Coordinates of C-alpha atoms in Angstrom, one line a residue:
Chain H
M1 CA -0.1 0.3 0.0
K2 CA 1.4 3.5 -1.0
T3 CA 0.0 7.0 -0.4
G4 CA 1.2 10.2 -1.9
T5 CA 2.4 8.5 -5.4
W6 CA 2.4 10.3 -8.5
R7 CA -0.3 8.5 -9.9
V8 CA -2.6 9.4 -6.8
K9 CA -1.8 13.0 -6.8
T10 CA -2.1 13.8 -10.5
G11 CA -5.3 11.3 -10.3
F12 CA -7.0 13.5 -7.6
A13 CA -6.5 16.6 -10.1
R14 CA -8.0 14.5 -13.0
M15 CA -11.0 14.0 -11.0
L16 CA -11.7 17.8 -10.7
K17 CA -11.7 18.0 -14.4
G18 CA -14.9 19.9 -15.9
G19 CA -15.4 21.4 -12.5
V20 CA -15.2 24.6 -10.9
V21 CA -13.1 25.3 -7.7
M22 CA -14.3 28.2 -5.8
D23 CA -12.6 30.6 -3.2
V24 CA -14.4 30.7 0.0
T25 CA -13.7 32.7 3.4
N26 CA -16.0 31.1 5.6
V27 CA -18.4 28.1 6.4
E28 CA -21.3 29.7 4.9
Q29 CA -19.6 30.3 1.7
A30 CA -18.3 27.2 1.6
Q31 CA -21.9 25.5 1.7
I32 CA -23.1 27.7 -1.1
A33 CA -20.2 26.6 -3.1
E34 CA -21.1 23.0 -2.3
D35 CA -24.9 23.3 -3.1
A36 CA -24.0 25.2 -6.2
G37 CA -21.9 22.0 -7.5
A38 CA -18.3 23.3 -6.8
V39 CA -16.0 20.3 -7.0
A40 CA -13.8 21.7 -4.2
V41 CA -13.6 25.0 -2.3
M42 CA -10.2 26.8 -1.8
V43 CA -10.1 28.5 1.7
L44 CA -8.5 32.0 2.1
E45 CA -8.6 34.7 5.0
K46 CA -9.7 37.4 2.0
V47 CA -10.6 36.8 -1.5
P48 CA -7.9 38.0 -3.8
A49 CA -9.7 41.3 -4.7
D50 CA -9.9 42.2 -0.9
I51 CA -6.1 41.4 -0.6
R52 CA -5.4 43.6 -3.2
K53 CA -7.3 46.4 -1.7
A54 CA -5.8 45.6 1.9
G55 CA -2.4 45.6 0.8
G56 CA 0.4 44.6 3.5
V57 CA 1.5 40.8 3.7
A58 CA -0.9 38.1 2.9
R59 CA -0.3 34.9 4.4
M60 CA -1.8 31.3 4.9
C61 CA -5.2 31.2 6.1
D62 CA -6.0 30.3 9.9
P63 CA -5.8 26.6 10.2
A64 CA -8.9 26.7 12.5
K65 CA -10.8 28.3 10.0
I66 CA -10.0 25.7 7.3
E67 CA -10.5 22.8 9.8
E68 CA -14.4 24.4 10.5
I69 CA -14.7 24.3 7.0
M70 CA -13.5 20.9 6.2
D71 CA -15.9 19.5 8.9
H72 CA -18.9 21.1 7.3
V73 CA -18.4 20.3 3.6
T74 CA -18.0 16.9 1.8
I75 CA -16.1 18.3 -1.2
P76 CA -12.4 18.5 -1.2
V77 CA -10.8 21.4 0.7
M78 CA -7.9 23.2 -0.9
A79 CA -5.8 26.1 0.8
K80 CA -3.1 28.4 -0.4
C81 CA 0.3 28.8 1.3
R82 CA 3.2 31.5 0.3
I83 CA 5.5 30.7 -2.6
G84 CA 8.6 28.9 -0.9
H85 CA 7.0 28.6 2.4
V86 CA 7.7 25.1 3.4
A87 CA 6.3 25.3 6.9
E88 CA 2.9 26.8 5.8
A89 CA 2.8 23.8 3.3
Q90 CA 3.6 21.4 6.4
V91 CA 0.9 23.1 8.5
L92 CA -1.8 22.6 5.7
E93 CA -0.8 19.2 5.0
A94 CA -0.9 18.3 8.7
I95 CA -4.4 19.3 9.2
G96 CA -5.4 17.3 6.2
V97 CA -6.0 19.8 3.3
D98 CA -6.7 17.9 0.1
M99 CA -4.6 20.2 -2.0
I100 CA -2.0 23.1 -1.4
D101 CA -2.1 26.1 -3.6
E102 CA 1.5 27.4 -3.8
S103 CA 0.2 30.7 -4.6
E104 CA 1.2 34.2 -6.3
V105 CA -1.8 35.6 -4.5
L106 CA -0.1 35.7 -1.2
T107 CA 2.9 37.4 -0.5
P108 CA 6.0 35.2 -1.5
A109 CA 8.2 34.1 1.3
D110 CA 11.1 32.9 -0.7
E111 CA 12.1 35.2 -3.6
E112 CA 14.4 32.5 -5.0
R113 CA 12.7 29.3 -5.0
H114 CA 9.6 27.5 -4.6
I115 CA 8.6 24.5 -2.6
N116 CA 10.1 20.9 -3.1
K117 CA 6.8 19.5 -3.5
W118 CA 8.0 16.2 -3.9
E119 CA 8.5 15.9 0.0
F120 CA 4.8 16.1 0.4
D121 CA 1.9 13.3 0.2
V122 CA -0.5 16.0 -0.4
P123 CA -0.7 17.1 -4.2
F124 CA 0.2 20.7 -5.0
V125 CA -1.4 23.2 -7.7
C126 CA 0.8 26.0 -9.0
G127 CA 0.1 29.0 -11.1
A128 CA 2.0 29.4 -14.7
R129 CA 2.0 32.2 -17.5
N130 CA 3.8 30.1 -20.0
L131 CA 5.1 26.7 -20.7
G132 CA 8.5 27.2 -19.0
E133 CA 7.0 28.2 -15.8
A134 CA 4.5 25.4 -16.1
L135 CA 7.0 22.9 -16.5
R136 CA 9.4 24.2 -13.8
R137 CA 6.5 23.9 -11.2
I138 CA 5.8 20.2 -12.5
A139 CA 9.6 19.3 -12.3
E140 CA 9.4 20.6 -8.7
G141 CA 6.5 18.1 -8.1
A142 CA 3.3 19.9 -8.8
A143 CA 0.7 17.7 -9.8
M144 CA -1.5 20.3 -11.3
I145 CA -1.1 23.7 -13.2
R146 CA -3.4 26.9 -13.3
T147 CA -2.9 29.9 -15.5
K148 CA -1.8 32.9 -13.1
G149 CA -4.2 35.3 -14.9
E150 CA -4.6 38.5 -12.7
A151 CA -6.1 37.4 -9.4
G152 CA -8.5 39.9 -7.9
T153 CA -9.4 41.9 -10.8
G154 CA -12.5 40.4 -12.7
N155 CA -10.9 40.9 -15.8
V156 CA -10.2 37.7 -17.6
A157 CA -7.7 38.9 -20.3
E158 CA -4.5 37.9 -18.5
A159 CA -5.8 34.2 -18.0
V160 CA -6.7 34.3 -21.8
R161 CA -3.1 35.6 -22.5
H162 CA -1.6 33.1 -20.5
M163 CA -3.7 30.1 -21.7
R164 CA -2.8 31.1 -25.4
I165 CA 0.8 31.5 -24.7
M166 CA 0.9 27.9 -23.1
R167 CA -0.9 26.2 -25.9
Q168 CA 1.1 27.9 -28.4
E169 CA 4.4 27.1 -26.8
I170 CA 3.2 23.3 -26.7
S171 CA 2.3 23.6 -30.3
E172 CA 5.7 24.6 -31.3
L173 CA 7.3 22.1 -29.0
T174 CA 5.5 19.1 -30.9
K175 CA 7.1 20.1 -34.2
L176 CA 10.8 20.2 -32.4
D177 CA 13.4 17.4 -33.1
K178 CA 15.4 15.6 -30.3
E179 CA 18.4 18.4 -30.5
E180 CA 15.8 21.4 -30.3
L181 CA 14.1 19.6 -27.5
Y182 CA 17.1 19.3 -25.5
Q183 CA 17.7 23.1 -26.1
K184 CA 14.4 23.9 -24.9
A185 CA 14.8 22.1 -21.9
K186 CA 18.1 23.8 -21.2
E187 CA 16.2 26.9 -21.8
Y188 CA 13.4 26.1 -19.5
G189 CA 15.6 24.7 -17.0
V190 CA 13.7 21.4 -16.7
P191 CA 14.6 17.8 -17.5
F192 CA 14.7 16.7 -20.9
D193 CA 12.4 13.9 -20.4
L194 CA 9.6 16.3 -19.4
V195 CA 10.0 18.2 -22.2
A196 CA 10.0 15.3 -24.6
E197 CA 6.9 14.0 -22.6
V198 CA 4.7 17.3 -23.4
A199 CA 6.0 17.1 -27.0
S200 CA 4.7 13.7 -27.6
L201 CA 1.6 14.3 -25.6
G202 CA 0.8 17.7 -27.2
R203 CA -0.4 18.7 -23.7
L204 CA 0.8 19.1 -20.2
P205 CA 1.2 16.0 -18.3
V206 CA -0.7 17.2 -15.6
V207 CA -4.5 18.9 -15.3
N208 CA -4.4 22.6 -16.3
F209 CA -7.1 24.6 -15.1
A210 CA -7.8 28.4 -15.8
A211 CA -7.4 30.9 -12.9
G212 CA -7.3 34.6 -12.2
G213 CA -9.9 37.0 -13.1
I214 CA -13.0 34.8 -14.1
A215 CA -15.9 36.7 -13.1
T216 CA -19.0 35.5 -15.4
P217 CA -20.4 32.3 -16.8
A218 CA -19.4 33.4 -20.1
D219 CA -15.6 34.0 -19.1
A220 CA -15.5 30.3 -17.6
A221 CA -17.1 29.1 -21.1
L222 CA -14.3 30.9 -22.9
M223 CA -11.6 29.5 -20.9
M224 CA -12.9 25.9 -21.3
Q225 CA -12.9 26.7 -25.0
L226 CA -9.4 27.7 -25.2
G227 CA -8.6 24.1 -23.7
A228 CA -8.6 24.4 -19.7
D229 CA -9.4 21.3 -17.9
G230 CA -11.9 23.4 -15.4
I231 CA -12.0 26.7 -13.9
F232 CA -10.8 28.3 -10.6
V233 CA -13.1 31.3 -9.5
G234 CA -11.8 33.3 -7.0
S235 CA -13.3 37.0 -6.2
G236 CA -15.9 36.4 -9.0
I237 CA -18.4 34.8 -6.9
F238 CA -18.6 36.3 -3.3
K239 CA -17.9 39.7 -4.8
S240 CA -20.8 39.6 -7.1
D241 CA -24.2 40.5 -5.8
R242 CA -25.7 37.1 -6.1
P243 CA -23.1 34.4 -5.2
Q244 CA -25.6 31.6 -5.0
E245 CA -26.8 32.2 -8.6
M246 CA -23.4 33.2 -9.8
A247 CA -21.8 30.0 -8.5
E248 CA -24.7 27.7 -10.1
A249 CA -24.2 29.6 -13.4
I250 CA -20.5 29.2 -13.6
V251 CA -20.6 25.6 -12.7
E252 CA -23.4 25.2 -15.5
A253 CA -21.3 27.3 -18.1
T254 CA -18.1 25.1 -17.4
A255 CA -20.0 21.9 -18.0
Y256 CA -22.0 23.1 -21.1
Y257 CA -19.0 25.6 -22.1
D258 CA -19.7 24.6 -25.9
D259 CA -23.4 25.0 -25.6
P260 CA -24.4 28.7 -26.4
E261 CA -27.8 28.3 -24.9
V262 CA -27.1 27.0 -21.7
V263 CA -24.5 29.4 -21.3
A264 CA -27.1 32.4 -22.4
E265 CA -29.6 31.0 -20.1
V266 CA -27.7 30.9 -17.3
S267 CA -25.9 34.5 -17.8
K268 CA -29.4 36.0 -17.7
N269 CA -29.7 38.6 -14.8
L270 CA -26.0 38.1 -13.8
G271 CA -24.8 41.2 -15.8
D272 CA -22.7 44.1 -14.8
E273 CA -25.1 44.9 -12.6
V274 CA -24.5 42.0 -10.6
A275 CA -20.9 40.7 -11.6
M276 CA -17.9 41.9 -9.5
Q277 CA -16.4 45.2 -10.6
G278 CA -13.4 44.7 -12.8
I279 CA -10.1 46.4 -12.9
D280 CA -8.1 46.8 -16.2
I281 CA -4.7 45.5 -16.1
S282 CA -3.4 49.0 -17.2
E283 CA -4.6 50.5 -13.9
I284 CA -2.3 48.3 -11.9
P285 CA 1.3 49.4 -11.7
E286 CA 3.8 46.6 -12.6
E287 CA 5.2 46.1 -9.0
E288 CA 1.3 45.3 -7.9
R289 CA 0.6 42.6 -10.3
M290 CA 0.6 39.3 -8.7
Q291 CA 1.4 37.3 -12.0
T292 CA 5.2 38.3 -12.0
R293 CA 5.4 36.7 -8.4
G294 CA 7.6 33.3 -8.7
D295 CA 8.9 32.7 -12.0
Chain N
M1 CA -21.0 -1.2 -29.6
K2 CA -21.9 2.2 -28.3
V3 CA -20.9 3.0 -24.8
A4 CA -21.9 6.3 -23.0
V5 CA -19.8 8.2 -20.5
I6 CA -21.6 10.6 -18.4
A7 CA -19.7 13.5 -19.3
V8 CA -20.9 16.5 -17.0
Q9 CA -17.7 16.5 -15.1
G10 CA -15.0 14.3 -13.9
D11 CA -12.4 11.8 -15.6
V12 CA -14.2 11.3 -18.8
E13 CA -11.3 11.3 -21.2
E14 CA -9.6 8.3 -19.0
H15 CA -12.6 6.2 -19.1
E16 CA -12.7 7.0 -22.9
W17 CA -9.5 5.5 -23.4
A18 CA -9.6 2.6 -21.3
L19 CA -12.8 1.6 -22.9
E20 CA -11.3 1.8 -26.4
R21 CA -8.1 -0.2 -25.5
A22 CA -10.5 -2.9 -23.6
G23 CA -12.4 -3.0 -27.0
E24 CA -9.2 -3.5 -28.7
E25 CA -8.4 -6.2 -26.5
L26 CA -11.8 -8.0 -27.0
G27 CA -11.8 -7.5 -30.7
E28 CA -14.6 -5.2 -30.3
D29 CA -15.4 -1.9 -32.2
V30 CA -16.3 0.5 -29.2
E31 CA -17.4 4.0 -30.1
V32 CA -17.5 6.1 -26.9
V33 CA -20.1 9.1 -26.5
W34 CA -19.7 11.7 -24.1
A35 CA -23.1 11.9 -22.7
R36 CA -24.6 15.2 -21.4
Y37 CA -27.9 15.4 -22.8
P38 CA -30.8 12.8 -22.7
E39 CA -30.6 12.1 -26.3
D40 CA -26.9 11.3 -26.0
L41 CA -28.1 8.0 -24.1
E42 CA -30.5 7.0 -26.9
G43 CA -29.6 3.5 -28.4
V44 CA -26.5 3.1 -25.9
D45 CA -25.2 -0.6 -25.2
A46 CA -23.7 0.1 -22.0
V47 CA -23.2 3.2 -19.7
V48 CA -20.2 4.4 -17.5
L49 CA -20.3 7.0 -14.7
P50 CA -16.7 8.0 -14.1
G51 CA -14.8 9.3 -11.4
G52 CA -15.3 13.0 -10.2
E53 CA -17.3 14.7 -7.7
S54 CA -20.4 12.8 -6.9
T55 CA -22.2 15.9 -5.6
T56 CA -21.5 18.0 -8.8
I57 CA -22.0 15.0 -11.3
G58 CA -25.3 14.2 -9.4
K59 CA -26.7 17.8 -9.4
L60 CA -25.8 18.3 -13.3
M61 CA -27.4 15.0 -14.2
E62 CA -30.6 15.9 -12.4
R63 CA -30.7 19.6 -13.9
H64 CA -30.2 18.4 -17.4
G65 CA -32.6 15.4 -17.4
L66 CA -30.0 12.5 -17.3
V67 CA -31.6 10.8 -14.4
K68 CA -34.8 9.4 -16.0
P69 CA -33.0 8.0 -19.2
L70 CA -30.8 6.2 -17.0
L71 CA -33.2 4.5 -14.9
E72 CA -34.9 3.4 -18.1
L73 CA -31.6 2.1 -19.3
A74 CA -31.2 0.1 -16.0
E75 CA -34.9 -0.9 -16.1
S76 CA -34.0 -2.7 -19.6
E77 CA -30.7 -4.1 -18.2
V78 CA -28.4 -2.4 -20.2
P79 CA -24.8 -2.7 -18.2
I80 CA -23.8 0.3 -16.3
M81 CA -20.4 0.5 -14.4
G82 CA -19.6 3.2 -11.7
T83 CA -16.1 4.2 -10.4
C84 CA -15.6 6.1 -7.3
A85 CA -18.1 9.0 -7.7
G86 CA -19.8 6.5 -10.0
M87 CA -20.1 4.0 -7.2
V88 CA -21.6 6.5 -4.8
L89 CA -24.4 7.8 -7.5
L90 CA -25.3 3.9 -8.1
A91 CA -25.7 3.1 -4.3
R92 CA -29.4 2.9 -3.0
E93 CA -27.8 4.2 0.5
V94 CA -25.0 6.8 1.1
V95 CA -23.5 7.8 4.5
P96 CA -21.1 10.6 5.2
Q97 CA -17.4 10.0 5.7
A98 CA -16.1 8.8 9.2
H99 CA -14.1 11.8 9.4
P100 CA -14.0 12.8 13.3
G101 CA -16.0 15.8 13.8
T102 CA -17.8 16.1 10.5
K103 CA -21.0 18.0 10.8
V104 CA -22.5 17.1 7.4
D105 CA -25.7 15.7 6.3
I106 CA -25.5 14.3 3.1
E107 CA -28.5 15.1 0.6
Q108 CA -27.3 14.3 -3.1
P109 CA -28.9 13.1 -6.0
L110 CA -28.7 9.2 -6.5
L111 CA -29.6 6.7 -9.0
G112 CA -30.2 4.1 -6.4
L113 CA -29.7 1.2 -8.5
M114 CA -27.5 -1.0 -6.5
D115 CA -28.4 -2.6 -3.3
V116 CA -25.5 -1.5 -1.2
R117 CA -24.7 1.2 1.4
V118 CA -21.7 3.2 0.6
V119 CA -19.6 5.3 3.0
R120 CA -18.1 8.5 1.3
N121 CA -14.3 9.1 1.9
A122 CA -14.2 6.0 3.9
F123 CA -10.5 5.8 3.9
G124 CA -10.0 9.5 4.8
R125 CA -9.0 12.8 2.6
Q126 CA -6.5 13.1 0.0
R127 CA -3.5 12.8 2.3
E128 CA -4.6 8.9 2.9
S129 CA -5.2 8.2 -0.7
F130 CA -3.2 5.2 -1.9
E131 CA -2.8 2.6 -4.6
V132 CA -2.3 -0.9 -3.7
D133 CA -2.6 -4.5 -5.6
L134 CA -6.0 -6.2 -5.3
E135 CA -7.3 -9.8 -5.9
I136 CA -10.5 -9.3 -7.6
K137 CA -13.2 -12.1 -7.9
G138 CA -13.5 -13.4 -11.8
L139 CA -10.5 -11.4 -13.0
E140 CA -8.0 -13.6 -14.5
G141 CA -4.2 -12.8 -14.7
G142 CA -3.6 -11.9 -11.1
E143 CA -3.9 -9.0 -9.0
F144 CA -5.2 -5.5 -10.1
R145 CA -3.3 -2.4 -9.4
A146 CA -6.3 -0.3 -7.5
V147 CA -6.1 3.5 -7.2
F148 CA -8.2 5.0 -4.6
I149 CA -8.7 8.8 -4.5
R150 CA -10.8 10.1 -1.6
A151 CA -12.4 6.9 -2.1
P152 CA -15.8 5.7 -1.0
A153 CA -16.5 2.1 0.1
V154 CA -19.5 -0.3 0.7
D155 CA -19.7 -1.1 4.3
K156 CA -22.9 -2.8 4.1
V157 CA -24.7 -5.2 1.3
L158 CA -28.4 -4.6 1.3
S159 CA -29.7 -7.8 -0.7
D160 CA -28.4 -11.3 -1.8
D161 CA -28.2 -10.1 -5.5
V162 CA -25.0 -8.4 -4.6
D163 CA -21.8 -10.2 -5.6
V164 CA -18.7 -9.0 -3.7
L165 CA -15.8 -8.8 -6.2
A166 CA -12.9 -7.3 -4.1
E167 CA -12.3 -6.2 -0.4
Y168 CA -9.8 -4.0 1.3
G169 CA -9.3 -3.4 5.0
D170 CA -12.7 -3.2 6.8
Y171 CA -14.7 -2.4 3.4
I172 CA -16.0 -4.0 0.3
V173 CA -14.2 -2.0 -2.8
A174 CA -16.0 -3.7 -5.9
V175 CA -19.4 -4.9 -6.4
E176 CA -21.5 -6.6 -9.1
Q177 CA -25.3 -7.0 -9.2
D178 CA -26.5 -8.4 -12.4
H179 CA -25.7 -5.8 -15.1
L180 CA -24.5 -3.4 -12.9
L181 CA -20.7 -3.2 -11.7
A182 CA -19.1 -0.7 -9.3
T183 CA -15.7 0.0 -8.0
A184 CA -14.4 2.3 -5.1
F185 CA -10.9 2.6 -6.8
H186 CA -10.1 4.0 -10.6
P187 CA -9.3 1.3 -13.0
E188 CA -9.5 4.1 -15.6
L189 CA -6.1 5.6 -14.0
T190 CA -3.9 2.4 -14.7
D191 CA -2.9 0.7 -18.1
D192 CA -4.6 -2.4 -17.0
H193 CA -8.0 -2.7 -18.9
R194 CA -9.1 -5.9 -17.7
L195 CA -11.9 -4.5 -15.4
H196 CA -13.5 -2.5 -18.5
A197 CA -13.1 -5.5 -20.5
Y198 CA -15.1 -7.4 -17.8
F199 CA -17.8 -5.0 -18.1
L200 CA -17.8 -4.7 -21.8
E201 CA -18.4 -8.3 -21.9
K202 CA -21.8 -8.0 -20.1
V203 CA -23.1 -6.0 -23.1

């Protein structure tokens, strides 16, 4: 009997496919998410939009709060730790969180390196803006990748950019010969075998979700059409005026992303009046962007 | 033959792959249909309920009218297989995990086709998820590598019609009842397609 194997870790991520993981900050929100059909919840002290507003240092959520939520829902519970913060990750594993997000949304603890995720039995998900970042995280042991997007903005443009870049880079990889793949492995700073595997699969060897700025059902459908395996919604649900309806609608739009009639139906009465207020990326100074944290 | 995989959420692709390989091994031409609408289930020879989140899959199946046609297919003895979440959905009774301190009441849509009681997350959370070699009744060629992910399990068989195929620890982890087959683990996550072949032979 073996726990924490690569198959068990990546298998967990596979079970989330076609689903929506929702950011929550308390038991009530977690129950709304579960009732709406979320495949998992991500527990935070504050949603990204509020982290952005509050400034200061954003850390791992209080373990007591995470445990309370674990006691009240049957779906998987995830939580975020700071980039490179091994001790926070150990705490999250100790309380039995189902997946750890080593996340740029929190203030990085180590500017130089990420956590060695092979040391853990609990699987990790990490953000990426391009193929190199995604492969470096996988080489460090991440069992799942998500786009970084730009969290807390309600603006899907960055997630779209990151998903497109990743797809394009993978597609280019499939056309390279062995020598060129060696070169790419060197350029990305990852093992050759990993690059060769992506080239032969034509996709990442782990599940790849979209995250960062998804605020409406149509945003979710768009990301799924761009090839995402599923969706993370951060501020988009509980910063909207009707969280319950928004949560249900995003679940529907993710499952039926290629059916405009379903997406249209669930989008009704969830327009700009209801959806969270967005911020354009140009309004955010370079140094305040979360996506550039942890390369 | 035409096999539908319920495709509202979960590891549908992995089942498609396993069914196609199993078909090749049997010398059968298997066409896999991703079923998200009632009409996708018309004229299928078998149905698979994949792994995923049982509450999510159950809710979407209910909202999109998949429950009734599935019950009709079961009535006409079309083989149905469920893995993990699929096992939960097939069960007549489901009870919450044994996780200490849990305060959840489970209220989720079920098909209720198999006479078993299922405990959700019977072995614990993801940290406790595991893989192990299992002896499976009726499966030739030695032990089967079984991958358990936040897996449910059967703690009680509710009628004599249920055949126990495999056990692990205190639980039953694979059951068969006439044309129905359910496993707590994920045969679709390995390259061993014997269980999918076993299932297709029911058609």
